[in-house]
Short mmCIF file of C-alpha atoms in Angstrom, two decimals:
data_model
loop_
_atom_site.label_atom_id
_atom_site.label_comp_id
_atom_site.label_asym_id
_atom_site.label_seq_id
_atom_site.Cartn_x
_atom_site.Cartn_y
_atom_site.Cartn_z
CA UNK A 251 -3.93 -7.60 1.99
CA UNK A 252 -0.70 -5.48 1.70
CA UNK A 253 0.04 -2.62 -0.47
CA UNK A 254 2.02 0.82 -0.80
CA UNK A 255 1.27 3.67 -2.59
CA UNK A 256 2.38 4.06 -5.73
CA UNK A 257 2.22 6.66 -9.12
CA UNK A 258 4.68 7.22 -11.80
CA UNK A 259 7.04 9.31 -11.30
CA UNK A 260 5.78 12.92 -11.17
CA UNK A 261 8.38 14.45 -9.42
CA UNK A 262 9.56 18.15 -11.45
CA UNK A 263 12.85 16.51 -11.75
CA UNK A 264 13.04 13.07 -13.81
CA UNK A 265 13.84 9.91 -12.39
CA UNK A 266 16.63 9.23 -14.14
CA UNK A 267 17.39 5.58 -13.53
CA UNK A 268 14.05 5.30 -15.60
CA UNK A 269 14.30 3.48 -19.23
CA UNK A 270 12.03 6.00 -20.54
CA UNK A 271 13.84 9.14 -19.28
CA UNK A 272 16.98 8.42 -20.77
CA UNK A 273 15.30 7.28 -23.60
CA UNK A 274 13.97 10.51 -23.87
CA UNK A 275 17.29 12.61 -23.14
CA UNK A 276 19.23 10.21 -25.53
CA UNK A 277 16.95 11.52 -28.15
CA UNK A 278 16.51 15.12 -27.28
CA UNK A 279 20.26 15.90 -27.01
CA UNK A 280 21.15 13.75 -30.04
CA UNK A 281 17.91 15.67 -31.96
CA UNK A 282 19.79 18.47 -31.07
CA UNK A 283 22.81 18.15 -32.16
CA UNK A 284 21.86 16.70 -35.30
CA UNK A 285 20.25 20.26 -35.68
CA UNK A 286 23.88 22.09 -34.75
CA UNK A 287 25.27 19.72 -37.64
CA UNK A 288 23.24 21.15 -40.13
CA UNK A 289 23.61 24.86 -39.08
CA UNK A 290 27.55 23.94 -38.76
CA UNK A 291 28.23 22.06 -41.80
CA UNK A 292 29.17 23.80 -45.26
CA UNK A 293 26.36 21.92 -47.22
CA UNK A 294 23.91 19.48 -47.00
CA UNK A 295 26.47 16.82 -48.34
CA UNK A 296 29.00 17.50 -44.98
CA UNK A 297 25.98 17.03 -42.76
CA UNK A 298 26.39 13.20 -42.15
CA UNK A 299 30.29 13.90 -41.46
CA UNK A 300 29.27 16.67 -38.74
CA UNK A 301 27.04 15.04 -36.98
CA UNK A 302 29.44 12.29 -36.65
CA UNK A 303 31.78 14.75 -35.46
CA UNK A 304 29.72 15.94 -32.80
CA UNK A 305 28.19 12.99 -31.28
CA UNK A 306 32.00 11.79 -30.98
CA UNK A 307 31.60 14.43 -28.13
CA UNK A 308 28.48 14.58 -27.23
CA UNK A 309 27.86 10.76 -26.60
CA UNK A 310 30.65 10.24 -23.55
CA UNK A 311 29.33 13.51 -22.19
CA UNK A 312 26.02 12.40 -22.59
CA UNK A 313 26.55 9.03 -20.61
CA UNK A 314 28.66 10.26 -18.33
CA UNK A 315 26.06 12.62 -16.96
CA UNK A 316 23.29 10.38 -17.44
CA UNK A 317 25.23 7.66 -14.93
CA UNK A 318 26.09 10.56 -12.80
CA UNK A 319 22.62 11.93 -12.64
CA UNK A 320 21.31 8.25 -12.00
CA UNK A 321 23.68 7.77 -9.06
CA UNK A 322 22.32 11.11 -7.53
CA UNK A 323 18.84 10.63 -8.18
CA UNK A 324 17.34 10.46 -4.74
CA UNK A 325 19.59 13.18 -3.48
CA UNK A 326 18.37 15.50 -6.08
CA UNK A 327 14.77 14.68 -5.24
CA UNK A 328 15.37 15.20 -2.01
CA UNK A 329 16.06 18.95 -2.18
CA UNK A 330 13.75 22.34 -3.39
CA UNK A 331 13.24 22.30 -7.01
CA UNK A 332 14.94 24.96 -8.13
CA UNK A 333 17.96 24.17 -6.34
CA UNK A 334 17.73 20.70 -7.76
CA UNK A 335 17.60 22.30 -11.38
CA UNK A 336 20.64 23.95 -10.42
CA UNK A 337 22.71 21.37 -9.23
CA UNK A 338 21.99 19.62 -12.40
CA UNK A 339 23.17 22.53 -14.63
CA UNK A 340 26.12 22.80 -12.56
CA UNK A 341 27.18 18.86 -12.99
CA UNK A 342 26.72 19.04 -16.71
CA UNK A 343 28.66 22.50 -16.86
CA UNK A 344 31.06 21.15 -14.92
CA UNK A 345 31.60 17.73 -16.74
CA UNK A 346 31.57 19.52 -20.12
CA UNK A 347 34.32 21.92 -18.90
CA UNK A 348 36.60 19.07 -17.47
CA UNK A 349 35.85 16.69 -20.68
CA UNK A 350 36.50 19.86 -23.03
CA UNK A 351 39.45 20.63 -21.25
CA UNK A 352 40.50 16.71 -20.94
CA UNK A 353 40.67 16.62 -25.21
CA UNK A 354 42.17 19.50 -26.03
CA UNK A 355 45.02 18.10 -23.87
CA UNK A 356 45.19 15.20 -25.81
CA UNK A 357 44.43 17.33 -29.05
CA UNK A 358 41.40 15.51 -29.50
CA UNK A 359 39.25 18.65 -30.20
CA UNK A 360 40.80 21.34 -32.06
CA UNK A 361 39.43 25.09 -32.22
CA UNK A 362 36.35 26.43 -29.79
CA UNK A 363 36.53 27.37 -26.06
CA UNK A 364 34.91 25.58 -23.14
CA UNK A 365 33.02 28.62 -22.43
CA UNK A 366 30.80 28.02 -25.54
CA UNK A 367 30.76 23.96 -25.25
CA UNK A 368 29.93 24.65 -21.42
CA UNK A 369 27.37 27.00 -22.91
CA UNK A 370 25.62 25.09 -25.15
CA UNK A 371 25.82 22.21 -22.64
CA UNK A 372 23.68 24.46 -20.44
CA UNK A 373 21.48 25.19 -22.79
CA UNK A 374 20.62 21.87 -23.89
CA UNK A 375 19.96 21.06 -20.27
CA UNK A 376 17.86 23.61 -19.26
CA UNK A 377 15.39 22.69 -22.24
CA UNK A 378 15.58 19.12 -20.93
CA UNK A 379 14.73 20.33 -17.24
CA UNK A 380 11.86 22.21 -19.21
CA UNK A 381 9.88 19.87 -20.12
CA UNK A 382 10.36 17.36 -17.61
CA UNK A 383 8.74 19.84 -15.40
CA UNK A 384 6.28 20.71 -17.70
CA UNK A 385 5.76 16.71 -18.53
CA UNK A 386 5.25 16.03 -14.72
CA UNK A 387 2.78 18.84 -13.91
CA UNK A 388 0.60 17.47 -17.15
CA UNK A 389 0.80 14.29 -15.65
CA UNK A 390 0.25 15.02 -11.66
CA UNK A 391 -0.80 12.30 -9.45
CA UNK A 392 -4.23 13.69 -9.02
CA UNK A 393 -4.54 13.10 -13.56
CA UNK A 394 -3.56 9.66 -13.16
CA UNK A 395 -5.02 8.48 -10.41
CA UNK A 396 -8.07 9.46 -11.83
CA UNK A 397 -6.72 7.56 -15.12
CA UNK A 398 -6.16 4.33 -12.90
CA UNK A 399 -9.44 4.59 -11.54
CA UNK A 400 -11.47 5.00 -15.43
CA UNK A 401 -8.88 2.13 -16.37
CA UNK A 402 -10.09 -0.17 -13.35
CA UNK A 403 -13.80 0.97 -13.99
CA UNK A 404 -13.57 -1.06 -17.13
CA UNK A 405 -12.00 -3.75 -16.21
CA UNK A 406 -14.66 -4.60 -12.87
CA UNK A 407 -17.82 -4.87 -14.70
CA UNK A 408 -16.29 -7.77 -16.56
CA UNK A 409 -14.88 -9.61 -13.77
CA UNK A 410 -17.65 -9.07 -11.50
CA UNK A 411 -20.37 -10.13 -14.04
CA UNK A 412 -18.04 -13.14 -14.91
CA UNK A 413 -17.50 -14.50 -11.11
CA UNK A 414 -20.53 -13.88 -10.53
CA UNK A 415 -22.27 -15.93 -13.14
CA UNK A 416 -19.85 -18.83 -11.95
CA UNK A 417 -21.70 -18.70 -8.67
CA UNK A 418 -25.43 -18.15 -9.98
CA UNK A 419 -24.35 -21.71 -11.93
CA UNK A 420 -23.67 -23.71 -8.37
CA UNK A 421 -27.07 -22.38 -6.72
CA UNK A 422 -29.56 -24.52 -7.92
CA UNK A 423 -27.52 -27.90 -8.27
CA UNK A 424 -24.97 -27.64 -5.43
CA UNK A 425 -25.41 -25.04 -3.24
CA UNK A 426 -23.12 -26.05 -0.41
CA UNK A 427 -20.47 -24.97 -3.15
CA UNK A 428 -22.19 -21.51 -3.81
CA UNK A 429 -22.06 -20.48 -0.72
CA UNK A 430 -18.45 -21.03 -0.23
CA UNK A 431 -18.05 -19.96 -3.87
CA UNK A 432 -19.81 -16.66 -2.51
CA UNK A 433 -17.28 -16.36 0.47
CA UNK A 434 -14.45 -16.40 -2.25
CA UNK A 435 -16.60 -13.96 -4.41
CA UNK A 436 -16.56 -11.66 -1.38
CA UNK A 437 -12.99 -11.35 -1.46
CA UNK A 438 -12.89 -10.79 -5.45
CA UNK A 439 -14.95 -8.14 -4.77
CA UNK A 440 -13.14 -6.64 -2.16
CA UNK A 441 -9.92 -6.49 -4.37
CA UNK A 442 -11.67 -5.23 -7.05
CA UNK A 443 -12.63 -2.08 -5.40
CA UNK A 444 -9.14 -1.39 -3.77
CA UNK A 445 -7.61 2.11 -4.40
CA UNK A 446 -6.32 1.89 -8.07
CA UNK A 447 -3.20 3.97 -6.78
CA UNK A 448 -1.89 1.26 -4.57
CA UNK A 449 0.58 -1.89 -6.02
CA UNK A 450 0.15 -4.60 -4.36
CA UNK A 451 2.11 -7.97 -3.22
CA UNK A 452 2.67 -10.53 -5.81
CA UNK A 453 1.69 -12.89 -3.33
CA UNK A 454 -1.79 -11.10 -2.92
CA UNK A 455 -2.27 -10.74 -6.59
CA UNK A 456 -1.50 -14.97 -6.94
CA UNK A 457 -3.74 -15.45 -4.68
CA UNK A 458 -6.53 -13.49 -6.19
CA UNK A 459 -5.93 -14.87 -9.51
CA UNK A 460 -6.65 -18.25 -7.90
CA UNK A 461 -9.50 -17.57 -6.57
CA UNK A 462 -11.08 -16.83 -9.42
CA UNK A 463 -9.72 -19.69 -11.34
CA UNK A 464 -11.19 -21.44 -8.72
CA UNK A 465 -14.55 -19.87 -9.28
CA UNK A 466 -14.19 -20.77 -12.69
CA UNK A 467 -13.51 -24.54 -12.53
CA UNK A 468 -16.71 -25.09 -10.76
CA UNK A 469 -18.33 -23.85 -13.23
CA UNK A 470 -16.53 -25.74 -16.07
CA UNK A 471 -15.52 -28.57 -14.43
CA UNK A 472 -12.33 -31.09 -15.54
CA UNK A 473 -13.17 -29.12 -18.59
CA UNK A 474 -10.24 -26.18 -17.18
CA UNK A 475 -6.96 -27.18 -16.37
CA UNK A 476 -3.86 -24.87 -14.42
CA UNK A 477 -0.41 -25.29 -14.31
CA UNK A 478 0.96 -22.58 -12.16
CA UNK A 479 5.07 -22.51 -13.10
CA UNK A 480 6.57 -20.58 -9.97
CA UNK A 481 10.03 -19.79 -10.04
CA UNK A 482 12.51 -18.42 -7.28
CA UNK A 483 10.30 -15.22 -7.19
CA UNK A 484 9.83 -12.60 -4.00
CA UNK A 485 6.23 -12.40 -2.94
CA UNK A 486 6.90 -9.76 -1.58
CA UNK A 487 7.00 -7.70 -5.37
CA UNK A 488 4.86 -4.86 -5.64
CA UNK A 489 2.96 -5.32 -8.73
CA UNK A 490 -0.25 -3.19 -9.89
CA UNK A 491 -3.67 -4.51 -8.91
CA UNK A 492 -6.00 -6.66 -11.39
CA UNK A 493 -2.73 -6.98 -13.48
CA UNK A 494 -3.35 -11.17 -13.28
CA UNK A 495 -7.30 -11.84 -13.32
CA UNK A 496 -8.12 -10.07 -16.38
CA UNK A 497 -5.53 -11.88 -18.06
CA UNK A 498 -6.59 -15.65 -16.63
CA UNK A 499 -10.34 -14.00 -17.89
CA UNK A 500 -9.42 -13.76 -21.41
CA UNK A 501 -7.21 -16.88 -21.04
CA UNK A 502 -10.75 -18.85 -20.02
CA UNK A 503 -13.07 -16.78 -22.08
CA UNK A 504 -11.05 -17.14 -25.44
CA UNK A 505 -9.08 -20.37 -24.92
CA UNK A 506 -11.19 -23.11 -22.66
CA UNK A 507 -14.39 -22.09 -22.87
CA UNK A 508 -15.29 -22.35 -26.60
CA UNK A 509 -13.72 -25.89 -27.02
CA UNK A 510 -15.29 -28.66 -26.21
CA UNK A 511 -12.80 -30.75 -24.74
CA UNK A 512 -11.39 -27.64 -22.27
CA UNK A 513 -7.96 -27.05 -22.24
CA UNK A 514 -4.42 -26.38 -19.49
CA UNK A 515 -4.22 -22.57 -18.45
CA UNK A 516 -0.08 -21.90 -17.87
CA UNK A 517 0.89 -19.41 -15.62
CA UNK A 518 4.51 -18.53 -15.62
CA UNK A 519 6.07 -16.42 -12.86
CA UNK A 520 10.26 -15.97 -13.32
CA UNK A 521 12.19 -13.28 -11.56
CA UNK A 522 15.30 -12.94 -14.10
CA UNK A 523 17.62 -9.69 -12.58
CA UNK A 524 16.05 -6.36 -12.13
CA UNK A 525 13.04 -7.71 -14.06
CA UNK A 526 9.61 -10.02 -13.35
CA UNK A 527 8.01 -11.88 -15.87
CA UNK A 528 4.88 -12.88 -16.02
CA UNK A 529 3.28 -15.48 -18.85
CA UNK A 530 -0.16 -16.77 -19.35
CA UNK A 531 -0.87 -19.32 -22.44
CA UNK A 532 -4.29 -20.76 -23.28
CA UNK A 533 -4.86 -23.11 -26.24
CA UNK A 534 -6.56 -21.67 -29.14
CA UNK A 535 -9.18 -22.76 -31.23
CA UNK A 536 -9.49 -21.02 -34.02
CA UNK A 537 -12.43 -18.80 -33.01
CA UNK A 538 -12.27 -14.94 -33.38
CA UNK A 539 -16.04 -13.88 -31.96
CA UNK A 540 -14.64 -12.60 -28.61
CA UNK A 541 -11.28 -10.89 -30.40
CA UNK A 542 -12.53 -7.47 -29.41
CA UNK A 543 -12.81 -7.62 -26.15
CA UNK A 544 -9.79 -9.57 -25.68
CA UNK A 545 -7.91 -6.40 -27.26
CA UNK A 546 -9.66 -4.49 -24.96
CA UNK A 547 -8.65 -6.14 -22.40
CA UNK A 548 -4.77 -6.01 -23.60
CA UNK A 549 -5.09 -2.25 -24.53
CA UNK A 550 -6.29 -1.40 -20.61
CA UNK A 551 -3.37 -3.17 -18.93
CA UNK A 552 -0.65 -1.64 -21.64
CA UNK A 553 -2.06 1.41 -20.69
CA UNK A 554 -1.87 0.75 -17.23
CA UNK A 555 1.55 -0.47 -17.17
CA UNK A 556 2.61 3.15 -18.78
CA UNK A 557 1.31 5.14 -15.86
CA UNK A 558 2.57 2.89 -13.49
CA UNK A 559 6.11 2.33 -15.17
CA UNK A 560 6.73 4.62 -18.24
CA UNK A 561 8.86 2.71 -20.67
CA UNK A 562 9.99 0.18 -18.05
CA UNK A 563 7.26 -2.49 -18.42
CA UNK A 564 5.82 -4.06 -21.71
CA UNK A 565 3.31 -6.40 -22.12
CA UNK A 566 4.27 -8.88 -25.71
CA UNK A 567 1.87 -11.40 -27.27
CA UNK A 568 2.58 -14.43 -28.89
CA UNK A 569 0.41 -16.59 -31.13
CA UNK A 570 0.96 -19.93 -32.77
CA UNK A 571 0.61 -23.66 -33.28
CA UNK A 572 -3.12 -23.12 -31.58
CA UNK A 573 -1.31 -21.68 -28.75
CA UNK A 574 -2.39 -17.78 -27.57
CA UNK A 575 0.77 -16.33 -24.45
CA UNK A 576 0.96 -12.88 -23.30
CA UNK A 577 3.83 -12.02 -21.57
CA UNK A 578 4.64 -9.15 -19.26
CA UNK A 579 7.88 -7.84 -18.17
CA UNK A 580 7.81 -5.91 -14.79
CA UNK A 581 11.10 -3.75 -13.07
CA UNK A 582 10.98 -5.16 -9.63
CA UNK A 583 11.49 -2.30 -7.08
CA UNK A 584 11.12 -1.87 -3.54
CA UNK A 585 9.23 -5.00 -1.85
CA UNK A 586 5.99 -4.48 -0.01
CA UNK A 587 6.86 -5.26 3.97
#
């Protein structure tokens, strides 16, 4: 099996093509100058109308060096630190003073000097830097790959005890399929104890996922159904391990194993832009025994899908007309060669 190496972004200075970065900035700088409108404005009434002021020009400035910043990423990570701090300072000092500059030519901003807007600008910056340094040193690669690995510890109990239950079913009454059930089982295992660091292919993690579905039909029978739904997808995606199996787990566990009559597992796979989605739908029936650990379950991968990807990737759930679908969305970066 393929697979790179992979942590969130760590680096002192942000990655700031990520969601959750700018998210971040957009509210830090706007925090802040909804501050400066309340030490500006006469009273608390002419607060609203300050603020308004302000972020009509703080909001180009602020998107303008957000793009900029984006564009230059990897050059900026690239170089020292510190001189990578710099340059930053120096872009936004520079873009205030041109913008400054650029409306009081059109009498757009009356009163001030750019040496106080560059100033300020500065300012703001530096505290940004700040604690995106301070952010990435809490969160080293050492902290979460040790996080990965508790998060994957949780989840291979489960999956283990599961599969291997599947094959302890087949000894007895057809063991020509257990043993071959135990050759699959090999390779379950051997995924399941890959470095929890490492993304893997999508293609790797398919196949994984249907292997153990595989495992799992001989021990239910016509009883489990799968409709895999493959679109015009790159298997070639880097996607985080054990993101899949857990999923079709609780899809089997909660959805075909407590009726009677079984029920159709759909797997959904769409790549739709910059983005991967992933679905998984199981019937329902009405049962709530096994709730818990299906949260559990839910709670592990959200968690997961933070370290990996910040604010980029969110896992949704939707429930209705005896129908249970989690959905993931994924940014699809650099493909695994």
């Amino acid at each position: 099996m393929t697979s790179i190496r992979h942590f969130p972004a760590t680096h002192p200075l942000p990655d700031w093509r990520n969601f959750g970065v700018m998210l971040r900035v957009l509210l830090g700088i706007n925090g802040l100058a909804l501050l400066a409108a309340l030490v500006m404005a006469p009273d608390i009434a002419g607060w609203p109308g300050r603020f308004i002021e302000l972020t009509a020009v703080v909001e180009p400035l602020l998107l303008i060096g957000l793009a900029s910043l984006a564009f230059l990423r990897d050059v900026l990570w690239r170089l020292p630190l510190r001189l990578g701090q710099f340059l930053v300072l120096a872009l936004v000092g520079g873009l205030t003073g041109g913008l400054f500059i650029y409306w009081q030519s059109l009498m757009l901003s009356e009163g001030g000097s750019p040496g106080r807007a560059i100033l300020l600008a500065l300012a703001a910056t530096a505290l940004l830097l700040l604690y995106f340094e301070l952010r990435a040193r809490a969160f080293s690669p050492a902290q979460s790959e040790a996080r990965l690995a508790a998060l994957n510890a949780r989840i291979r109990p489960h999956f283990l005890f599961n599969s291997l239950n599947a094959v302890l079913s087949l000894i007895r009454a057809r063991p020509q399929q257990a043993e071959a059930a135990l050759e699959s089982l090999s390779d379950l295992f051997r995924a399941a104890m890959r470095d929890p660091g490492e993304l893997v292919s999508l293609a790797d993690e398919i196949a994984l996922g249907k292997q153990y579905l595989e495992l799992e039909y001989l021990r239910l029978g016509e009883r489990l159904a799968v409709d895999w739904q493959i679109g015009a997808v790159s298997m070639a995606l880097p996607i985080p391990p054990l993101m899949l199996q857990p999923l079709l787990e609780n899809a089997v566990y909660h959805g075909i194993e407590p009726a009677p009559e079984g029920g159709t597992v759909r797997i959904g796979l769409a790549q739709r832009g910059d983005e991967l989605h992933i679905s998984i739908a199981n019937p329902t029936v009405g049962q709530t025994a096994h709730a818990a650990g299906n949260h559990m379950a839910l709670a592990n991968i959200r968690e997961r899908l933070a370290l990996y990807y910040d604010l980029e990737a969110r896992l949704e759930i939707e429930t209705g007309d005896h129908r249970y679908e989690v959905r993931i969305v994924l940014p699809c970066r650099q493909k695994i060669r």
